[in-house]
């Protein structure tokens, strides 16, 4: 009998990957994905602890699902409600206390045991007992060993996790506590997964990790590979036309990895490299393991290696003790570097992190004013970068259908969304999932508009 599975995914690309794997492990149990939670037999909230007021948003969603669950009960049906991910890892016991509607809580390293947890919950319900299942083990190697090995769906792009966890312990961040210590998958496992993706038609692979450029996987002979070595080997597979990696830490940006951007044409000219602040005192208080000047030097080396590289970053404003002058240093760095895209946030305390108990917490109105100023500059830079592509021809991977008839949407080498309209249905079908040359006709703040002018050549953007 077919059952319905609904998963709401919060936050980062790692959570997107985790959600896909949950779908994998539940498929053999007879579960098919639905986009309607009120139609589901199993609802999973795959949570993220990075964003502001993350836990509050989860409890709000739990309340909404609880009402659907009660409706199911009145109709003689049942629903299993599970909370997974990083909020579950950090606050699992509290969730069980505050939200009786929740049947299961599990961390990001235990979703491979989801079928067993669900079966235990269903068995308890059938026996008239309330399921209260909590599993927040941090055994990441067991998770990867246990993942489903079913054939991947045919699609043009895919994520491939190569590293998880973090040893950096930034004072504002919960990731080391929710994802555990840094763990690199073996070279053999990564390459086996990569081959399956290439065989399934994937032409763009994104390597994932909390600190992906800290990757140091072992071969069967015990040799250690860096991320740079891994990318060079993946690029030898003729199926992969594009290789990306995220998220990187400046402290792990090696010279060899920088050379990859110059020497491996499949490595896309786009890098997400968070800096968080421009003040050395604030960076030290954040325990970031780099300075503003060392970050600038990395960017200079990257631009020498790959002059057309586009940069993305993360910024936190209003960290405890941040002065107006120190915020000014962040603005100075932003103007110095120039970003194609960036993510910026007001600092918000995460329970259990050192920064949460620091003195000199910055008032909310000051944080809001600083964020508005920073976002205005970042938006200006993004618009300027997009407008600078008008008139250029770029290889675009067309990977989804647009809202308009005959429209396909793809991504440029610089991660920009590109909309093209094709004259007939045959073109739409033929070009879906393909890399094609697109001339950029117009640019907006968040996307580009172009026309197809021919097949792409080897993944390099044309001038």
Tab-separated table of C-alpha atoms in Angstrom:
chain	number	residue	atom	x	y	z
A	1	UNK	CA	0.000	0.000	0.000
A	2	UNK	CA	1.385	3.405	-1.010
A	3	UNK	CA	1.879	5.925	1.802
A	4	UNK	CA	2.553	9.641	1.513
A	5	UNK	CA	5.658	11.463	2.788
A	6	UNK	CA	5.912	15.230	3.228
A	7	UNK	CA	9.248	16.840	4.167
A	8	UNK	CA	9.704	20.537	4.862
A	9	UNK	CA	13.362	21.497	4.414
A	10	UNK	CA	14.816	24.493	6.217
A	11	UNK	CA	18.178	26.162	5.670
A	12	UNK	CA	21.339	25.022	3.951
A	13	UNK	CA	22.161	22.840	0.948
A	14	UNK	CA	23.286	20.092	3.308
A	15	UNK	CA	19.706	19.885	4.544
A	16	UNK	CA	18.495	19.686	0.933
A	17	UNK	CA	20.851	16.745	0.435
A	18	UNK	CA	19.662	15.131	3.679
A	19	UNK	CA	16.038	15.477	2.582
A	20	UNK	CA	16.811	13.714	-0.700
A	21	UNK	CA	18.408	10.858	1.233
A	22	UNK	CA	15.360	10.591	3.533
A	23	UNK	CA	13.204	10.177	0.434
A	24	UNK	CA	15.633	7.451	-0.695
A	25	UNK	CA	15.470	5.453	2.537
A	26	UNK	CA	11.663	5.684	2.831
A	27	UNK	CA	10.925	4.707	-0.783
A	28	UNK	CA	11.484	0.956	-0.152
A	29	UNK	CA	9.000	1.267	2.721
A	30	UNK	CA	6.286	2.285	0.245
A	31	UNK	CA	6.377	6.065	0.787
A	32	UNK	CA	5.892	8.496	-2.086
A	33	UNK	CA	6.551	12.221	-1.777
A	34	UNK	CA	3.645	14.664	-1.589
A	35	UNK	CA	3.742	18.459	-1.512
A	36	UNK	CA	0.636	18.601	0.690
A	37	UNK	CA	1.268	18.011	4.406
A	38	UNK	CA	-2.416	17.458	5.151
A	39	UNK	CA	-2.328	14.492	2.736
A	40	UNK	CA	0.695	12.831	4.359
A	41	UNK	CA	1.044	9.730	6.509
A	42	UNK	CA	4.521	10.865	7.577
A	43	UNK	CA	5.523	14.510	8.036
A	44	UNK	CA	9.190	15.381	8.629
A	45	UNK	CA	10.398	18.874	9.532
A	46	UNK	CA	14.083	18.870	8.516
A	47	UNK	CA	15.276	21.815	10.569
A	48	UNK	CA	18.207	24.240	10.472
A	49	UNK	CA	19.636	26.087	13.497
A	50	UNK	CA	21.546	28.801	11.621
A	51	UNK	CA	18.825	31.328	10.876
A	52	UNK	CA	17.399	33.782	13.383
A	53	UNK	CA	14.584	32.469	15.583
A	54	UNK	CA	15.022	29.004	14.044
A	55	UNK	CA	13.440	27.106	16.938
A	56	UNK	CA	10.445	29.455	17.123
A	57	UNK	CA	9.690	28.849	13.439
A	58	UNK	CA	9.833	25.108	13.994
A	59	UNK	CA	7.376	25.273	16.894
A	60	UNK	CA	5.058	27.385	14.758
A	61	UNK	CA	5.115	24.717	12.046
A	62	UNK	CA	4.595	21.972	14.624
A	63	UNK	CA	1.446	23.781	15.770
A	64	UNK	CA	0.150	23.957	12.200
A	65	UNK	CA	0.858	20.247	11.572
A	66	UNK	CA	-0.697	19.332	14.924
A	67	UNK	CA	-4.047	20.676	13.694
A	68	UNK	CA	-3.791	18.540	10.555
A	69	UNK	CA	-2.873	15.552	12.681
A	70	UNK	CA	-5.938	16.035	14.900
A	71	UNK	CA	-8.113	16.247	11.787
A	72	UNK	CA	-6.621	12.959	10.575
A	73	UNK	CA	-7.466	11.343	13.916
A	74	UNK	CA	-11.084	12.506	13.706
A	75	UNK	CA	-11.300	10.942	10.243
A	76	UNK	CA	-9.894	7.628	11.489
A	77	UNK	CA	-6.488	8.111	9.854
A	78	UNK	CA	-3.135	8.547	11.498
A	79	UNK	CA	-0.106	10.723	10.896
A	80	UNK	CA	3.440	10.360	12.213
A	81	UNK	CA	5.077	13.716	12.930
A	82	UNK	CA	8.874	13.818	13.094
A	83	UNK	CA	11.335	16.643	13.694
A	84	UNK	CA	14.815	16.111	12.285
A	85	UNK	CA	17.927	18.147	11.540
A	86	UNK	CA	19.963	20.578	13.583
A	87	UNK	CA	17.259	22.069	15.822
A	88	UNK	CA	16.294	18.494	16.702
A	89	UNK	CA	19.924	17.690	17.527
A	90	UNK	CA	20.369	20.784	19.701
A	91	UNK	CA	16.973	20.842	21.419
A	92	UNK	CA	15.591	17.318	21.070
A	93	UNK	CA	14.606	16.870	24.707
A	94	UNK	CA	12.968	20.288	24.844
A	95	UNK	CA	10.960	19.553	21.687
A	96	UNK	CA	9.652	16.338	23.227
A	97	UNK	CA	8.564	18.275	26.327
A	98	UNK	CA	7.033	21.288	24.607
A	99	UNK	CA	5.358	19.546	21.671
A	100	UNK	CA	3.392	16.402	22.599
A	101	UNK	CA	2.180	16.127	18.991
A	102	UNK	CA	5.694	15.174	17.907
A	103	UNK	CA	6.200	11.422	17.695
A	104	UNK	CA	9.886	11.327	16.773
A	105	UNK	CA	12.952	13.547	17.065
A	106	UNK	CA	16.177	12.645	15.267
A	107	UNK	CA	19.446	14.367	14.488
A	108	UNK	CA	21.107	14.928	11.096
A	109	UNK	CA	23.361	11.895	11.495
A	110	UNK	CA	20.591	9.377	12.188
A	111	UNK	CA	18.115	9.702	9.310
A	112	UNK	CA	19.408	6.414	7.855
A	113	UNK	CA	17.465	4.828	10.752
A	114	UNK	CA	14.261	6.636	9.778
A	115	UNK	CA	12.427	3.494	8.537
A	116	UNK	CA	13.014	1.746	11.866
A	117	UNK	CA	11.912	4.813	13.845
A	118	UNK	CA	8.735	5.153	11.784
A	119	UNK	CA	7.881	1.466	12.179
A	120	UNK	CA	8.403	1.733	15.945
A	121	UNK	CA	6.098	4.754	16.042
A	122	UNK	CA	3.389	3.000	14.039
A	123	UNK	CA	3.656	-0.096	16.233
A	124	UNK	CA	3.317	2.003	19.391
A	125	UNK	CA	0.244	3.786	18.013
A	126	UNK	CA	-1.368	0.472	17.043
A	127	UNK	CA	-0.861	-0.722	20.617
A	128	UNK	CA	-2.475	2.419	22.007
A	129	UNK	CA	0.795	3.916	23.231
A	130	UNK	CA	2.165	7.372	22.542
A	131	UNK	CA	5.417	7.128	20.545
A	132	UNK	CA	8.245	9.190	22.071
A	133	UNK	CA	11.301	8.355	19.996
A	134	UNK	CA	14.495	10.393	20.403
A	135	UNK	CA	17.642	9.552	18.400
A	136	UNK	CA	20.428	12.141	18.289
A	137	UNK	CA	23.527	9.984	17.949
A	138	UNK	CA	26.425	11.680	16.107
A	139	UNK	CA	27.874	8.631	14.310
A	140	UNK	CA	28.296	10.209	10.859
A	141	UNK	CA	30.357	7.343	9.396
A	142	UNK	CA	27.545	4.895	10.191
A	143	UNK	CA	25.105	7.153	8.372
A	144	UNK	CA	27.084	7.120	5.141
A	145	UNK	CA	27.656	3.370	5.397
A	146	UNK	CA	23.907	2.796	5.691
A	147	UNK	CA	22.514	5.069	2.999
A	148	UNK	CA	20.324	3.674	0.255
A	149	UNK	CA	22.226	2.797	-2.926
A	150	UNK	CA	19.247	2.976	-5.288
A	151	UNK	CA	19.772	4.324	-8.783
A	152	UNK	CA	19.654	8.124	-8.716
A	153	UNK	CA	16.933	9.874	-10.660
A	154	UNK	CA	17.963	11.166	-14.041
A	155	UNK	CA	18.680	14.879	-13.672
A	156	UNK	CA	21.288	17.315	-14.877
A	157	UNK	CA	22.703	18.509	-11.537
A	158	UNK	CA	23.165	16.921	-8.136
A	159	UNK	CA	24.733	17.393	-4.723
A	160	UNK	CA	27.364	15.001	-3.421
A	161	UNK	CA	28.315	15.206	0.250
A	162	UNK	CA	32.035	14.596	0.780
A	163	UNK	CA	32.533	16.090	4.249
A	164	UNK	CA	30.387	16.815	7.289
A	165	UNK	CA	30.816	18.460	10.660
A	166	UNK	CA	33.118	21.235	11.826
A	167	UNK	CA	36.125	21.596	14.125
A	168	UNK	CA	36.396	25.389	13.900
A	169	UNK	CA	34.043	26.257	16.808
A	170	UNK	CA	33.139	29.785	15.743
A	171	UNK	CA	31.703	31.324	18.889
A	172	UNK	CA	28.321	32.153	17.321
A	173	UNK	CA	27.727	28.786	15.608
A	174	UNK	CA	25.985	25.575	16.673
A	175	UNK	CA	27.204	23.386	13.783
A	176	UNK	CA	29.978	21.602	15.757
A	177	UNK	CA	27.355	20.669	18.352
A	178	UNK	CA	24.633	19.610	15.886
A	179	UNK	CA	26.683	18.052	13.070
A	180	UNK	CA	29.638	16.831	15.133
A	181	UNK	CA	33.362	16.794	14.403
A	182	UNK	CA	34.766	17.052	10.888
A	183	UNK	CA	34.421	13.799	8.992
A	184	UNK	CA	35.632	13.154	5.431
A	185	UNK	CA	34.146	10.320	3.417
A	186	UNK	CA	36.555	7.845	1.876
A	187	UNK	CA	37.755	8.483	-1.658
A	188	UNK	CA	36.289	5.158	-2.766
A	189	UNK	CA	32.789	6.021	-1.465
A	190	UNK	CA	32.839	9.489	-3.016
A	191	UNK	CA	34.067	8.239	-6.386
A	192	UNK	CA	31.511	5.406	-6.419
A	193	UNK	CA	28.691	7.877	-5.781
A	194	UNK	CA	30.127	10.213	-8.419
A	195	UNK	CA	30.151	7.433	-11.017
A	196	UNK	CA	26.492	6.669	-10.294
A	197	UNK	CA	25.629	10.335	-10.785
A	198	UNK	CA	27.518	10.551	-14.077
A	199	UNK	CA	25.896	7.344	-15.337
A	200	UNK	CA	22.484	8.818	-14.494
A	201	UNK	CA	23.147	11.849	-16.697
A	202	UNK	CA	24.339	14.399	-14.139
A	203	UNK	CA	26.550	17.001	-15.842
A	204	UNK	CA	26.990	19.369	-12.866
A	205	UNK	CA	28.012	18.073	-9.454
A	206	UNK	CA	28.276	20.206	-6.316
A	207	UNK	CA	30.514	18.832	-3.570
A	208	UNK	CA	29.027	19.556	-0.145
A	209	UNK	CA	30.483	19.966	3.307
A	210	UNK	CA	30.236	22.263	6.315
A	211	UNK	CA	33.929	22.994	5.642
A	212	UNK	CA	34.209	21.284	2.292
A	213	UNK	CA	37.721	22.537	1.552
A	214	UNK	CA	38.933	20.771	4.718
A	215	UNK	CA	38.233	17.462	2.956
A	216	UNK	CA	40.969	14.856	3.593
A	217	UNK	CA	39.544	11.518	2.510
A	218	UNK	CA	41.555	8.313	2.504
A	219	UNK	CA	42.018	5.863	-0.357
A	220	UNK	CA	41.920	2.094	0.199
A	221	UNK	CA	45.729	2.170	0.404
A	222	UNK	CA	45.672	4.852	3.103
A	223	UNK	CA	46.713	7.781	0.893
A	224	UNK	CA	45.082	11.085	1.860
A	225	UNK	CA	43.396	13.168	-0.832
A	226	UNK	CA	42.672	16.867	-0.534
A	227	UNK	CA	39.630	18.530	-2.087
A	228	UNK	CA	41.888	19.787	-4.881
A	229	UNK	CA	42.975	16.224	-5.709
A	230	UNK	CA	39.368	15.035	-5.588
A	231	UNK	CA	38.204	17.739	-8.004
A	232	UNK	CA	41.027	16.924	-10.435
A	233	UNK	CA	40.005	13.260	-10.453
A	234	UNK	CA	36.286	14.019	-10.860
A	235	UNK	CA	37.093	16.284	-13.793
A	236	UNK	CA	38.533	13.272	-15.654
A	237	UNK	CA	35.023	11.800	-15.924
A	238	UNK	CA	33.705	12.990	-19.303
A	239	UNK	CA	30.196	13.139	-17.899
A	240	UNK	CA	30.952	16.012	-15.537
A	241	UNK	CA	30.996	19.311	-17.414
A	242	UNK	CA	30.721	21.409	-14.266
A	243	UNK	CA	32.090	20.982	-10.743
A	244	UNK	CA	31.273	23.240	-7.791
A	245	UNK	CA	31.955	23.032	-4.061
A	246	UNK	CA	30.418	24.670	-0.995
A	247	UNK	CA	30.798	25.826	1.768
A	248	UNK	CA	34.462	26.783	2.176
A	249	UNK	CA	36.372	28.250	5.099
A	250	UNK	CA	39.168	30.793	4.449
A	251	UNK	CA	41.520	28.952	6.820
A	252	UNK	CA	41.392	25.870	4.559
A	253	UNK	CA	41.816	27.639	1.196
A	254	UNK	CA	45.032	25.942	0.057
A	255	UNK	CA	47.346	27.015	-2.761
A	256	UNK	CA	46.600	23.750	-4.565
A	257	UNK	CA	42.864	24.420	-4.435
A	258	UNK	CA	43.396	27.938	-5.765
A	259	UNK	CA	45.427	26.448	-8.657
A	260	UNK	CA	42.497	24.159	-9.456
A	261	UNK	CA	40.512	27.243	-10.447
A	262	UNK	CA	43.205	28.091	-13.006
A	263	UNK	CA	43.900	24.580	-14.280
A	264	UNK	CA	40.598	22.655	-14.213
A	265	UNK	CA	38.122	24.144	-16.668
A	266	UNK	CA	35.267	22.067	-15.235
A	267	UNK	CA	35.662	23.909	-11.903
A	268	UNK	CA	33.173	26.744	-12.175
A	269	UNK	CA	34.334	30.364	-11.736
A	270	UNK	CA	32.140	30.947	-8.675
A	271	UNK	CA	33.122	30.547	-5.025
A	272	UNK	CA	31.172	30.967	-1.803
A	273	UNK	CA	33.801	31.996	0.779
A	274	UNK	CA	32.289	33.420	3.986
A	275	UNK	CA	34.256	36.136	5.801
A	276	UNK	CA	31.576	37.209	8.364
A	277	UNK	CA	33.197	40.545	9.335
A	278	UNK	CA	35.883	43.018	8.319
A	279	UNK	CA	37.228	43.820	11.792
A	280	UNK	CA	40.129	41.716	13.068
A	281	UNK	CA	39.005	42.184	16.677
A	282	UNK	CA	35.539	40.899	15.829
A	283	UNK	CA	36.949	38.040	13.756
A	284	UNK	CA	39.080	37.001	16.729
A	285	UNK	CA	36.065	37.195	19.047
A	286	UNK	CA	34.218	35.014	16.535
A	287	UNK	CA	37.146	32.543	16.559
A	288	UNK	CA	37.272	32.636	12.774
A	289	UNK	CA	40.948	31.602	12.352
A	290	UNK	CA	41.623	34.282	9.731
A	291	UNK	CA	42.043	38.068	9.496
A	292	UNK	CA	40.578	40.585	7.097
A	293	UNK	CA	43.973	40.923	5.433
A	294	UNK	CA	44.488	37.160	5.021
A	295	UNK	CA	41.025	36.973	3.438
A	296	UNK	CA	41.936	39.768	1.024
A	297	UNK	CA	45.138	37.929	0.053
A	298	UNK	CA	43.173	34.763	-0.723
A	299	UNK	CA	40.825	36.742	-2.983
A	300	UNK	CA	43.795	38.345	-4.759
A	301	UNK	CA	45.342	34.910	-5.392
A	302	UNK	CA	42.017	33.516	-6.639
A	303	UNK	CA	41.591	36.415	-9.048
A	304	UNK	CA	45.118	35.978	-10.367
A	305	UNK	CA	44.362	32.285	-10.912
A	306	UNK	CA	40.925	32.873	-12.435
A	307	UNK	CA	40.348	36.532	-13.395
A	308	UNK	CA	36.630	36.025	-14.120
A	309	UNK	CA	35.837	34.361	-10.781
A	310	UNK	CA	32.688	35.601	-9.031
A	311	UNK	CA	32.466	35.651	-5.256
A	312	UNK	CA	29.735	35.028	-2.733
A	313	UNK	CA	30.029	35.545	1.014
A	314	UNK	CA	28.348	35.507	4.418
A	315	UNK	CA	28.227	38.448	6.829
A	316	UNK	CA	27.051	38.853	10.407
A	317	UNK	CA	26.359	42.355	11.720
A	318	UNK	CA	25.924	43.315	15.359
A	319	UNK	CA	28.154	40.629	16.858
A	320	UNK	CA	28.549	41.297	20.625
A	321	UNK	CA	30.732	44.330	21.192
A	322	UNK	CA	30.817	45.438	17.536
A	323	UNK	CA	31.292	49.207	17.361
A	324	UNK	CA	30.280	51.581	14.589
A	325	UNK	CA	33.927	51.775	13.511
A	326	UNK	CA	34.236	47.987	13.369
A	327	UNK	CA	31.073	47.731	11.305
A	328	UNK	CA	32.660	50.361	9.065
A	329	UNK	CA	35.593	47.980	8.545
A	330	UNK	CA	33.148	45.366	7.288
A	331	UNK	CA	31.676	47.868	4.829
A	332	UNK	CA	35.196	48.788	3.691
A	333	UNK	CA	36.022	45.127	3.035
A	334	UNK	CA	32.778	44.617	1.093
A	335	UNK	CA	33.577	47.572	-1.160
A	336	UNK	CA	37.176	46.367	-1.591
A	337	UNK	CA	36.222	42.827	-2.611
A	338	UNK	CA	33.018	43.232	-4.616
A	339	UNK	CA	30.510	40.370	-4.490
A	340	UNK	CA	28.274	38.854	-7.127
A	341	UNK	CA	26.007	37.574	-4.364
A	342	UNK	CA	26.071	37.453	-0.571
A	343	UNK	CA	24.056	36.468	2.498
A	344	UNK	CA	23.881	38.799	5.472
A	345	UNK	CA	22.258	38.467	8.869
A	346	UNK	CA	21.825	40.196	12.185
A	347	UNK	CA	23.661	38.368	14.949
A	348	UNK	CA	21.267	36.309	17.042
A	349	UNK	CA	22.284	34.287	20.072
A	350	UNK	CA	22.283	30.506	19.793
A	351	UNK	CA	21.827	28.705	23.128
A	352	UNK	CA	24.967	26.909	24.238
A	353	UNK	CA	27.376	28.978	22.120
A	354	UNK	CA	30.051	31.198	23.742
A	355	UNK	CA	28.818	34.357	22.013
A	356	UNK	CA	25.372	33.982	23.572
A	357	UNK	CA	26.778	34.910	27.014
A	358	UNK	CA	29.194	37.610	25.897
A	359	UNK	CA	28.874	41.119	27.304
A	360	UNK	CA	27.961	44.131	25.161
A	361	UNK	CA	25.152	42.592	23.165
A	362	UNK	CA	24.279	45.089	20.409
A	363	UNK	CA	20.773	46.624	20.536
A	364	UNK	CA	18.310	45.323	17.951
A	365	UNK	CA	17.704	48.727	16.361
A	366	UNK	CA	21.461	49.187	15.820
A	367	UNK	CA	21.746	45.730	14.275
A	368	UNK	CA	18.788	46.441	11.991
A	369	UNK	CA	20.278	49.741	10.799
A	370	UNK	CA	23.652	48.132	10.088
A	371	UNK	CA	22.041	45.234	8.232
A	372	UNK	CA	20.032	47.624	6.065
A	373	UNK	CA	23.187	49.556	5.129
A	374	UNK	CA	25.127	46.391	4.347
A	375	UNK	CA	22.334	44.827	2.317
A	376	UNK	CA	21.911	47.996	0.270
A	377	UNK	CA	25.586	47.840	-0.748
A	378	UNK	CA	25.493	44.095	-1.441
A	379	UNK	CA	22.342	44.528	-3.536
A	380	UNK	CA	24.006	47.321	-5.513
A	381	UNK	CA	26.987	45.053	-6.210
A	382	UNK	CA	24.779	42.149	-7.276
A	383	UNK	CA	22.821	44.340	-9.689
A	384	UNK	CA	26.056	45.730	-11.140
A	385	UNK	CA	27.491	42.235	-11.605
A	386	UNK	CA	24.342	41.044	-13.357
A	387	UNK	CA	24.178	44.093	-15.613
A	388	UNK	CA	27.806	43.552	-16.594
A	389	UNK	CA	26.828	40.238	-18.227
A	390	UNK	CA	24.380	41.845	-20.687
A	391	UNK	CA	25.618	41.284	-24.236
A	392	UNK	CA	27.823	38.333	-23.283
A	393	UNK	CA	27.385	34.752	-24.446
A	394	UNK	CA	27.580	32.231	-21.603
A	395	UNK	CA	27.049	28.478	-21.286
A	396	UNK	CA	23.832	27.938	-19.336
A	397	UNK	CA	22.603	24.658	-17.864
A	398	UNK	CA	18.833	24.578	-18.528
A	399	UNK	CA	17.404	22.521	-15.672
A	400	UNK	CA	13.797	23.509	-14.988
A	401	UNK	CA	10.703	24.800	-16.693
A	402	UNK	CA	9.700	28.417	-16.195
A	403	UNK	CA	6.299	29.892	-15.439
A	404	UNK	CA	5.671	30.989	-19.006
A	405	UNK	CA	4.881	28.708	-21.945
A	406	UNK	CA	8.051	27.601	-23.710
A	407	UNK	CA	10.302	28.990	-20.990
A	408	UNK	CA	13.271	27.180	-19.469
A	409	UNK	CA	15.344	28.397	-16.524
A	410	UNK	CA	18.994	27.566	-16.042
A	411	UNK	CA	22.141	28.681	-14.266
A	412	UNK	CA	25.154	30.487	-15.613
A	413	UNK	CA	28.683	29.540	-14.526
A	414	UNK	CA	28.269	32.303	-11.918
A	415	UNK	CA	25.111	30.756	-10.371
A	416	UNK	CA	22.809	33.394	-11.875
A	417	UNK	CA	19.299	32.276	-12.806
A	418	UNK	CA	18.854	32.665	-16.576
A	419	UNK	CA	15.421	32.627	-18.274
A	420	UNK	CA	15.102	31.728	-21.952
A	421	UNK	CA	11.949	31.395	-24.062
A	422	UNK	CA	11.937	28.853	-26.872
A	423	UNK	CA	9.653	29.028	-29.912
A	424	UNK	CA	8.306	25.461	-29.917
A	425	UNK	CA	7.721	22.455	-27.701
A	426	UNK	CA	10.339	20.386	-29.516
A	427	UNK	CA	13.066	22.834	-28.518
A	428	UNK	CA	11.933	22.771	-24.888
A	429	UNK	CA	12.104	18.980	-24.754
A	430	UNK	CA	15.410	18.780	-26.634
A	431	UNK	CA	17.242	21.392	-24.575
A	432	UNK	CA	15.938	20.503	-21.109
A	433	UNK	CA	18.902	19.355	-18.997
A	434	UNK	CA	21.438	20.534	-21.572
A	435	UNK	CA	24.201	23.139	-21.495
A	436	UNK	CA	23.644	25.667	-24.276
A	437	UNK	CA	25.178	28.978	-25.290
A	438	UNK	CA	22.913	31.857	-24.276
A	439	UNK	CA	23.299	35.520	-25.176
A	440	UNK	CA	22.266	37.682	-22.215
A	441	UNK	CA	19.717	40.308	-23.279
A	442	UNK	CA	18.640	41.850	-19.980
A	443	UNK	CA	19.500	41.735	-16.287
A	444	UNK	CA	17.435	42.153	-13.133
A	445	UNK	CA	18.437	42.100	-9.464
A	446	UNK	CA	18.041	38.330	-9.146
A	447	UNK	CA	18.008	36.858	-12.659
A	448	UNK	CA	18.949	37.287	-16.299
A	449	UNK	CA	17.014	36.999	-19.564
A	450	UNK	CA	18.626	35.586	-22.677
A	451	UNK	CA	18.256	33.786	-25.984
A	452	UNK	CA	19.770	30.487	-27.072
A	453	UNK	CA	22.410	31.029	-29.760
A	454	UNK	CA	24.056	27.600	-29.945
A	455	UNK	CA	25.568	24.635	-28.136
A	456	UNK	CA	28.061	25.285	-25.352
A	457	UNK	CA	31.735	24.540	-25.662
A	458	UNK	CA	33.436	22.669	-22.795
A	459	UNK	CA	31.877	24.709	-19.991
A	460	UNK	CA	34.027	27.851	-20.316
A	461	UNK	CA	32.156	31.195	-20.393
A	462	UNK	CA	32.619	33.070	-23.638
A	463	UNK	CA	33.651	36.721	-23.722
